[in-house]
JSON list of C-alpha atoms and ligand atoms in Angstrom, two decimals:
[
{"chain": "A", "resi": 1, "resn": "MET", "atom": "CA", "xyz": [-37.24, -1.32, 2.49]},
{"chain": "A", "resi": 2, "resn": "SER", "atom": "CA", "xyz": [-35.63, 1.36, 0.06]},
{"chain": "A", "resi": 3, "resn": "GLN", "atom": "CA", "xyz": [-32.46, -0.39, -1.88]},
{"chain": "A", "resi": 4, "resn": "ARG", "atom": "CA", "xyz": [-28.99, 0.79, -0.17]},
{"chain": "A", "resi": 5, "resn": "LYS", "atom": "CA", "xyz": [-26.59, 1.79, -2.94]},
{"chain": "A", "resi": 6, "resn": "LEU", "atom": "CA", "xyz": [-22.97, 0.40, -0.96]},
{"chain": "A", "resi": 7, "resn": "PHE", "atom": "CA", "xyz": [-19.59, 1.06, -1.84]},
{"chain": "A", "resi": 8, "resn": "VAL", "atom": "CA", "xyz": [-17.59, -1.96, -0.24]},
{"chain": "A", "resi": 9, "resn": "THR", "atom": "CA", "xyz": [-13.58, -2.65, -0.04]},
{"chain": "A", "resi": 10, "resn": "THR", "atom": "CA", "xyz": [-11.06, -4.35, 2.10]},
{"chain": "A", "resi": 11, "resn": "ALA", "atom": "CA", "xyz": [-7.84, -3.04, 3.26]},
{"chain": "A", "resi": 12, "resn": "LEU", "atom": "CA", "xyz": [-6.27, -2.66, 0.05]},
{"chain": "A", "resi": 13, "resn": "PRO", "atom": "CA", "xyz": [-3.48, -5.77, 0.39]},
{"chain": "A", "resi": 14, "resn": "TYR", "atom": "CA", "xyz": [0.21, -3.92, 0.46]},
{"chain": "A", "resi": 15, "resn": "ALA", "atom": "CA", "xyz": [2.13, -6.01, -2.46]},
{"chain": "A", "resi": 16, "resn": "ASN", "atom": "CA", "xyz": [5.62, -6.48, -0.95]},
{"chain": "A", "resi": 17, "resn": "GLY", "atom": "CA", "xyz": [4.82, -10.34, -0.22]},
{"chain": "A", "resi": 18, "resn": "ASN", "atom": "CA", "xyz": [2.82, -13.24, -0.79]},
{"chain": "A", "resi": 19, "resn": "PHE", "atom": "CA", "xyz": [-0.86, -13.67, 0.01]},
{"chain": "A", "resi": 20, "resn": "HIS", "atom": "CA", "xyz": [-1.32, -15.51, 3.41]},
{"chain": "A", "resi": 21, "resn": "ILE", "atom": "CA", "xyz": [-4.11, -16.46, 5.56]},
{"chain": "A", "resi": 22, "resn": "GLY", "atom": "CA", "xyz": [-4.44, -12.71, 7.13]},
{"chain": "A", "resi": 23, "resn": "HIS", "atom": "CA", "xyz": [-5.31, -11.90, 3.77]},
{"chain": "A", "resi": 24, "resn": "ILE", "atom": "CA", "xyz": [-8.38, -14.31, 3.16]},
{"chain": "A", "resi": 25, "resn": "MET", "atom": "CA", "xyz": [-9.33, -14.37, 6.58]},
{"chain": "A", "resi": 26, "resn": "GLU", "atom": "CA", "xyz": [-10.74, -10.64, 5.54]},
{"chain": "A", "resi": 27, "resn": "TYR", "atom": "CA", "xyz": [-11.56, -11.35, 1.99]},
{"chain": "A", "resi": 28, "resn": "ILE", "atom": "CA", "xyz": [-14.35, -13.87, 3.38]},
{"chain": "A", "resi": 29, "resn": "GLN", "atom": "CA", "xyz": [-15.75, -11.63, 5.86]},
{"chain": "A", "resi": 30, "resn": "ALA", "atom": "CA", "xyz": [-16.47, -8.77, 3.18]},
{"chain": "A", "resi": 31, "resn": "ASP", "atom": "CA", "xyz": [-17.74, -11.22, 0.97]},
{"chain": "A", "resi": 32, "resn": "ALA", "atom": "CA", "xyz": [-20.20, -12.91, 3.03]},
{"chain": "A", "resi": 33, "resn": "TRP", "atom": "CA", "xyz": [-21.07, -9.31, 3.98]},
{"chain": "A", "resi": 34, "resn": "VAL", "atom": "CA", "xyz": [-21.61, -8.27, 0.72]},
{"chain": "A", "resi": 35, "resn": "ARG", "atom": "CA", "xyz": [-23.26, -11.42, -0.81]},
{"chain": "A", "resi": 36, "resn": "ALA", "atom": "CA", "xyz": [-25.78, -10.76, 2.53]},
{"chain": "A", "resi": 37, "resn": "GLN", "atom": "CA", "xyz": [-26.71, -7.31, 1.45]},
{"chain": "A", "resi": 38, "resn": "ARG", "atom": "CA", "xyz": [-26.94, -8.47, -2.15]},
{"chain": "A", "resi": 39, "resn": "MET", "atom": "CA", "xyz": [-29.40, -11.19, -1.31]},
{"chain": "A", "resi": 40, "resn": "GLN", "atom": "CA", "xyz": [-31.73, -8.39, 0.83]},
{"chain": "A", "resi": 41, "resn": "GLY", "atom": "CA", "xyz": [-32.05, -6.62, -2.96]},
{"chain": "A", "resi": 42, "resn": "ASN", "atom": "CA", "xyz": [-29.04, -4.00, -1.85]},
{"chain": "A", "resi": 43, "resn": "GLN", "atom": "CA", "xyz": [-27.12, -2.74, -4.13]},
{"chain": "A", "resi": 44, "resn": "VAL", "atom": "CA", "xyz": [-22.96, -2.90, -3.62]},
{"chain": "A", "resi": 45, "resn": "ASN", "atom": "CA", "xyz": [-19.93, -1.88, -5.53]},
{"chain": "A", "resi": 46, "resn": "PHE", "atom": "CA", "xyz": [-17.17, -4.56, -3.64]},
{"chain": "A", "resi": 47, "resn": "VAL", "atom": "CA", "xyz": [-13.83, -3.11, -4.91]},
{"chain": "A", "resi": 48, "resn": "GLY", "atom": "CA", "xyz": [-10.21, -3.44, -3.99]},
{"chain": "A", "resi": 49, "resn": "ALA", "atom": "CA", "xyz": [-6.44, -2.85, -5.26]},
{"chain": "A", "resi": 50, "resn": "ASP", "atom": "CA", "xyz": [-3.10, -3.80, -4.95]},
{"chain": "A", "resi": 51, "resn": "ASP", "atom": "CA", "xyz": [-1.42, -1.45, -2.65]},
{"chain": "A", "resi": 52, "resn": "ALA", "atom": "CA", "xyz": [1.82, -1.21, -5.00]},
{"chain": "A", "resi": 53, "resn": "PRO", "atom": "CA", "xyz": [4.37, 1.82, -4.71]},
{"chain": "A", "resi": 54, "resn": "GLY", "atom": "CA", "xyz": [6.35, 2.10, -1.52]},
{"chain": "A", "resi": 55, "resn": "ALA", "atom": "CA", "xyz": [9.95, 1.39, -0.25]},
{"chain": "A", "resi": 56, "resn": "PRO", "atom": "CA", "xyz": [8.88, -2.06, 1.25]},
{"chain": "A", "resi": 57, "resn": "ILE", "atom": "CA", "xyz": [8.25, -3.27, -2.16]},
{"chain": "A", "resi": 58, "resn": "MET", "atom": "CA", "xyz": [11.23, -1.24, -3.75]},
{"chain": "A", "resi": 59, "resn": "ILE", "atom": "CA", "xyz": [13.47, -3.32, -1.43]},
{"chain": "A", "resi": 60, "resn": "ALA", "atom": "CA", "xyz": [11.49, -6.68, -1.77]},
{"chain": "A", "resi": 61, "resn": "ALA", "atom": "CA", "xyz": [11.74, -6.30, -5.60]},
{"chain": "A", "resi": 62, "resn": "GLU", "atom": "CA", "xyz": [15.56, -5.50, -5.86]},
{"chain": "A", "resi": 63, "resn": "LYS", "atom": "CA", "xyz": [16.12, -8.79, -3.67]},
{"chain": "A", "resi": 64, "resn": "ALA", "atom": "CA", "xyz": [14.42, -10.57, -6.17]},
{"chain": "A", "resi": 65, "resn": "GLY", "atom": "CA", "xyz": [16.36, -8.90, -9.28]},
{"chain": "A", "resi": 66, "resn": "LYS", "atom": "CA", "xyz": [12.74, -7.75, -10.80]},
{"chain": "A", "resi": 67, "resn": "THR", "atom": "CA", "xyz": [11.21, -4.28, -11.66]},
{"chain": "A", "resi": 68, "resn": "PRO", "atom": "CA", "xyz": [8.93, -2.63, -8.80]},
{"chain": "A", "resi": 69, "resn": "GLN", "atom": "CA", "xyz": [5.95, -3.16, -11.43]},
{"chain": "A", "resi": 70, "resn": "GLN", "atom": "CA", "xyz": [6.50, -6.78, -11.85]},
{"chain": "A", "resi": 71, "resn": "PHE", "atom": "CA", "xyz": [7.01, -7.69, -8.31]},
{"chain": "A", "resi": 72, "resn": "VAL", "atom": "CA", "xyz": [3.72, -6.26, -7.81]},
{"chain": "A", "resi": 73, "resn": "ALA", "atom": "CA", "xyz": [2.07, -7.83, -11.10]},
{"chain": "A", "resi": 74, "resn": "ASP", "atom": "CA", "xyz": [3.56, -11.63, -9.72]},
{"chain": "A", "resi": 75, "resn": "ILE", "atom": "CA", "xyz": [2.17, -11.10, -6.11]},
{"chain": "A", "resi": 76, "resn": "ALA", "atom": "CA", "xyz": [-1.21, -10.42, -7.98]},
{"chain": "A", "resi": 77, "resn": "ALA", "atom": "CA", "xyz": [-1.26, -13.56, -10.38]},
{"chain": "A", "resi": 78, "resn": "GLY", "atom": "CA", "xyz": [-0.73, -15.45, -6.83]},
{"chain": "A", "resi": 79, "resn": "ARG", "atom": "CA", "xyz": [-3.25, -14.10, -5.31]},
{"chain": "A", "resi": 80, "resn": "LYS", "atom": "CA", "xyz": [-6.09, -14.75, -8.23]},
{"chain": "A", "resi": 81, "resn": "PRO", "atom": "CA", "xyz": [-6.15, -19.20, -7.51]},
{"chain": "A", "resi": 82, "resn": "TYR", "atom": "CA", "xyz": [-7.11, -18.14, -3.50]},
{"chain": "A", "resi": 83, "resn": "LEU", "atom": "CA", "xyz": [-9.79, -15.93, -4.33]},
{"chain": "A", "resi": 84, "resn": "ASP", "atom": "CA", "xyz": [-11.36, -18.11, -6.82]},
{"chain": "A", "resi": 85, "resn": "GLY", "atom": "CA", "xyz": [-10.94, -20.83, -4.41]},
{"chain": "A", "resi": 86, "resn": "PHE", "atom": "CA", "xyz": [-12.54, -19.27, -1.86]},
{"chain": "A", "resi": 87, "resn": "HIS", "atom": "CA", "xyz": [-15.33, -18.02, -4.13]},
{"chain": "A", "resi": 88, "resn": "ILE", "atom": "CA", "xyz": [-14.79, -13.96, -3.69]},
{"chain": "A", "resi": 89, "resn": "ALA", "atom": "CA", "xyz": [-15.74, -12.12, -6.40]},
{"chain": "A", "resi": 90, "resn": "PHE", "atom": "CA", "xyz": [-14.80, -8.09, -6.43]},
{"chain": "A", "resi": 91, "resn": "ASP", "atom": "CA", "xyz": [-16.42, -6.41, -9.03]},
{"chain": "A", "resi": 92, "resn": "ASN", "atom": "CA", "xyz": [-13.38, -4.76, -9.95]},
{"chain": "A", "resi": 93, "resn": "TRP", "atom": "CA", "xyz": [-9.53, -4.99, -8.86]},
{"chain": "A", "resi": 94, "resn": "SER", "atom": "CA", "xyz": [-7.24, -2.30, -9.57]},
{"chain": "A", "resi": 95, "resn": "ASN", "atom": "CA", "xyz": [-3.67, -1.05, -8.38]},
{"chain": "A", "resi": 96, "resn": "THR", "atom": "CA", "xyz": [-2.92, 2.44, -6.50]},
{"chain": "A", "resi": 97, "resn": "ASP", "atom": "CA", "xyz": [-0.29, 2.40, -9.51]},
{"chain": "A", "resi": 98, "resn": "SER", "atom": "CA", "xyz": [-2.79, 2.66, -12.14]},
{"chain": "A", "resi": 99, "resn": "PRO", "atom": "CA", "xyz": [-3.03, 5.12, -14.50]},
{"chain": "A", "resi": 100, "resn": "GLU", "atom": "CA", "xyz": [-6.61, 6.74, -13.04]},
{"chain": "A", "resi": 101, "resn": "ASN", "atom": "CA", "xyz": [-5.37, 6.63, -9.75]},
{"chain": "A", "resi": 102, "resn": "HIS", "atom": "CA", "xyz": [-2.37, 8.76, -11.01]},
{"chain": "A", "resi": 103, "resn": "THR", "atom": "CA", "xyz": [-5.00, 11.28, -12.54]},
{"chain": "A", "resi": 104, "resn": "LEU", "atom": "CA", "xyz": [-6.83, 11.35, -10.04]},
{"chain": "A", "resi": 105, "resn": "SER", "atom": "CA", "xyz": [-4.85, 11.46, -7.21]},
{"chain": "A", "resi": 106, "resn": "GLN", "atom": "CA", "xyz": [-2.81, 14.27, -9.13]},
{"chain": "A", "resi": 107, "resn": "GLN", "atom": "CA", "xyz": [-5.91, 16.26, -9.56]},
{"chain": "A", "resi": 108, "resn": "ILE", "atom": "CA", "xyz": [-7.46, 16.32, -6.27]},
{"chain": "A", "resi": 109, "resn": "TYR", "atom": "CA", "xyz": [-3.13, 17.53, -4.97]},
{"chain": "A", "resi": 110, "resn": "LEU", "atom": "CA", "xyz": [-3.66, 20.10, -7.96]},
{"chain": "A", "resi": 111, "resn": "ASP", "atom": "CA", "xyz": [-7.53, 21.45, -6.77]},
{"chain": "A", "resi": 112, "resn": "LEU", "atom": "CA", "xyz": [-6.06, 21.80, -2.70]},
{"chain": "A", "resi": 113, "resn": "LYS", "atom": "CA", "xyz": [-2.80, 23.24, -4.37]},
{"chain": "A", "resi": 114, "resn": "ALA", "atom": "CA", "xyz": [-4.91, 25.60, -6.20]},
{"chain": "A", "resi": 115, "resn": "ALA", "atom": "CA", "xyz": [-7.90, 26.29, -3.32]},
{"chain": "A", "resi": 116, "resn": "GLY", "atom": "CA", "xyz": [-4.58, 26.79, -1.44]},
{"chain": "A", "resi": 117, "resn": "PHE", "atom": "CA", "xyz": [-4.61, 24.48, 1.01]},
{"chain": "A", "resi": 118, "resn": "ILE", "atom": "CA", "xyz": [-0.51, 23.16, 0.54]},
{"chain": "A", "resi": 119, "resn": "GLU", "atom": "CA", "xyz": [2.02, 24.91, 1.05]},
{"chain": "A", "resi": 120, "resn": "THR", "atom": "CA", "xyz": [5.66, 24.45, 0.14]},
{"chain": "A", "resi": 121, "resn": "ARG", "atom": "CA", "xyz": [8.98, 23.99, 2.41]},
{"chain": "A", "resi": 122, "resn": "THR", "atom": "CA", "xyz": [11.95, 22.85, 2.01]},
{"chain": "A", "resi": 123, "resn": "ILE", "atom": "CA", "xyz": [13.29, 19.56, 3.73]},
{"chain": "A", "resi": 124, "resn": "GLU", "atom": "CA", "xyz": [16.51, 17.64, 3.85]},
{"chain": "A", "resi": 125, "resn": "GLN", "atom": "CA", "xyz": [16.71, 13.77, 2.59]},
{"chain": "A", "resi": 126, "resn": "PHE", "atom": "CA", "xyz": [19.30, 11.72, 2.02]},
{"chain": "A", "resi": 127, "resn": "PHE", "atom": "CA", "xyz": [19.98, 11.24, -1.89]},
{"chain": "A", "resi": 128, "resn": "ASP", "atom": "CA", "xyz": [21.16, 8.41, -3.76]},
{"chain": "A", "resi": 129, "resn": "PRO", "atom": "CA", "xyz": [23.59, 9.67, -6.26]},
{"chain": "A", "resi": 130, "resn": "GLU", "atom": "CA", "xyz": [24.32, 6.32, -8.06]},
{"chain": "A", "resi": 131, "resn": "LYS", "atom": "CA", "xyz": [20.31, 5.32, -7.92]},
{"chain": "A", "resi": 132, "resn": "ASN", "atom": "CA", "xyz": [19.33, 9.06, -8.84]},
{"chain": "A", "resi": 133, "resn": "MET", "atom": "CA", "xyz": [17.03, 8.74, -6.32]},
{"chain": "A", "resi": 134, "resn": "PHE", "atom": "CA", "xyz": [15.82, 10.22, -2.85]},
{"chain": "A", "resi": 135, "resn": "LEU", "atom": "CA", "xyz": [16.18, 7.89, -0.18]},
{"chain": "A", "resi": 136, "resn": "PRO", "atom": "CA", "xyz": [13.11, 6.60, 2.10]},
{"chain": "A", "resi": 137, "resn": "ASP", "atom": "CA", "xyz": [14.17, 6.00, 5.83]},
{"chain": "A", "resi": 138, "resn": "ARG", "atom": "CA", "xyz": [13.62, 2.22, 5.05]},
{"chain": "A", "resi": 139, "resn": "PHE", "atom": "CA", "xyz": [16.87, 2.03, 2.51]},
{"chain": "A", "resi": 140, "resn": "ILE", "atom": "CA", "xyz": [18.80, 3.88, 5.53]},
{"chain": "A", "resi": 141, "resn": "LYS", "atom": "CA", "xyz": [20.66, 1.69, 8.29]},
{"chain": "A", "resi": 142, "resn": "GLY", "atom": "CA", "xyz": [22.66, 2.49, 11.06]},
{"chain": "A", "resi": 143, "resn": "GLU", "atom": "CA", "xyz": [23.65, 2.76, 14.42]},
{"chain": "A", "resi": 144, "resn": "CYS", "atom": "CA", "xyz": [21.24, 3.82, 16.68]},
{"chain": "A", "resi": 145, "resn": "PRO", "atom": "CA", "xyz": [22.51, 7.35, 18.29]},
{"chain": "A", "resi": 146, "resn": "ARG", "atom": "CA", "xyz": [20.77, 7.05, 21.44]},
{"chain": "A", "resi": 147, "resn": "CYS", "atom": "CA", "xyz": [21.71, 3.05, 22.58]},
{"chain": "A", "resi": 148, "resn": "HIS", "atom": "CA", "xyz": [23.91, 2.32, 19.74]},
{"chain": "A", "resi": 149, "resn": "ALA", "atom": "CA", "xyz": [22.58, -1.13, 19.15]},
{"chain": "A", "resi": 150, "resn": "LYS", "atom": "CA", "xyz": [23.63, -1.82, 14.82]},
{"chain": "A", "resi": 151, "resn": "ASP", "atom": "CA", "xyz": [21.44, -2.28, 11.75]},
{"chain": "A", "resi": 152, "resn": "GLN", "atom": "CA", "xyz": [18.73, 0.20, 12.67]},
{"chain": "A", "resi": 153, "resn": "TYR", "atom": "CA", "xyz": [16.45, 1.69, 10.47]},
{"chain": "A", "resi": 154, "resn": "GLY", "atom": "CA", "xyz": [16.73, 4.95, 9.70]},
{"chain": "A", "resi": 155, "resn": "ASP", "atom": "CA", "xyz": [13.34, 6.29, 11.32]},
{"chain": "A", "resi": 156, "resn": "ASN", "atom": "CA", "xyz": [13.69, 4.43, 14.59]},
{"chain": "A", "resi": 157, "resn": "CYS", "atom": "CA", "xyz": [14.56, 1.79, 16.63]},
{"chain": "A", "resi": 158, "resn": "GLU", "atom": "CA", "xyz": [13.71, -1.67, 17.58]},
{"chain": "A", "resi": 159, "resn": "VAL", "atom": "CA", "xyz": [15.77, -2.26, 20.43]},
{"chain": "A", "resi": 160, "resn": "CYS", "atom": "CA", "xyz": [15.21, 0.84, 22.40]},
{"chain": "A", "resi": 161, "resn": "SER", "atom": "CA", "xyz": [12.16, 2.55, 20.33]},
{"chain": "A", "resi": 162, "resn": "SER", "atom": "CA", "xyz": [13.51, 5.61, 19.86]},
{"chain": "A", "resi": 163, "resn": "VAL", "atom": "CA", "xyz": [11.82, 7.46, 16.73]},
{"chain": "A", "resi": 164, "resn": "TYR", "atom": "CA", "xyz": [14.32, 9.72, 15.20]},
{"chain": "A", "resi": 165, "resn": "ALA", "atom": "CA", "xyz": [14.94, 11.76, 11.70]},
{"chain": "A", "resi": 166, "resn": "PRO", "atom": "CA", "xyz": [17.81, 10.47, 9.92]},
{"chain": "A", "resi": 167, "resn": "PRO", "atom": "CA", "xyz": [21.37, 12.68, 10.67]},
{"chain": "A", "resi": 168, "resn": "THR", "atom": "CA", "xyz": [22.30, 14.83, 8.33]},
{"chain": "B", "resi": 1, "resn": "LIG", "atom": "ZN1", "xyz": [18.48, 2.63, 20.11]}
]
């Protein structure tokens, strides 16, 4: 049988909260499969990464009084003893906010733009002049315009299941 070259990854853990049993189950399954492939003589690259940027991380970091980068670093440090304890060995662990990922993502975007696959449109979005940033839907809370439930996120109502763009 010829040797297979395999690339294996797990769902990237979203770094807005601590490691939990749901994470370790997937890693054990992937690690067992990777070991079985190697025992059959196949070549495996087993990689993972922290899924770092995003509104839930920014919100959790702000609550914890940390920068998003520090928050993600602390979550990542808390995971290691669990991976080590279960003998789960990734060949490489990275971060979606890494310089390599920035460079590659930007190159993919620029290549698509140069090939004419990306068009520019004007959109309306809320802006926070104090923080000097555009606000994702998760940062906007208020009354649902349809069922008038209080304290609902800007993109959907968890009471009546309406989905909408924030009012402008
Ligand atoms: Zn509603």
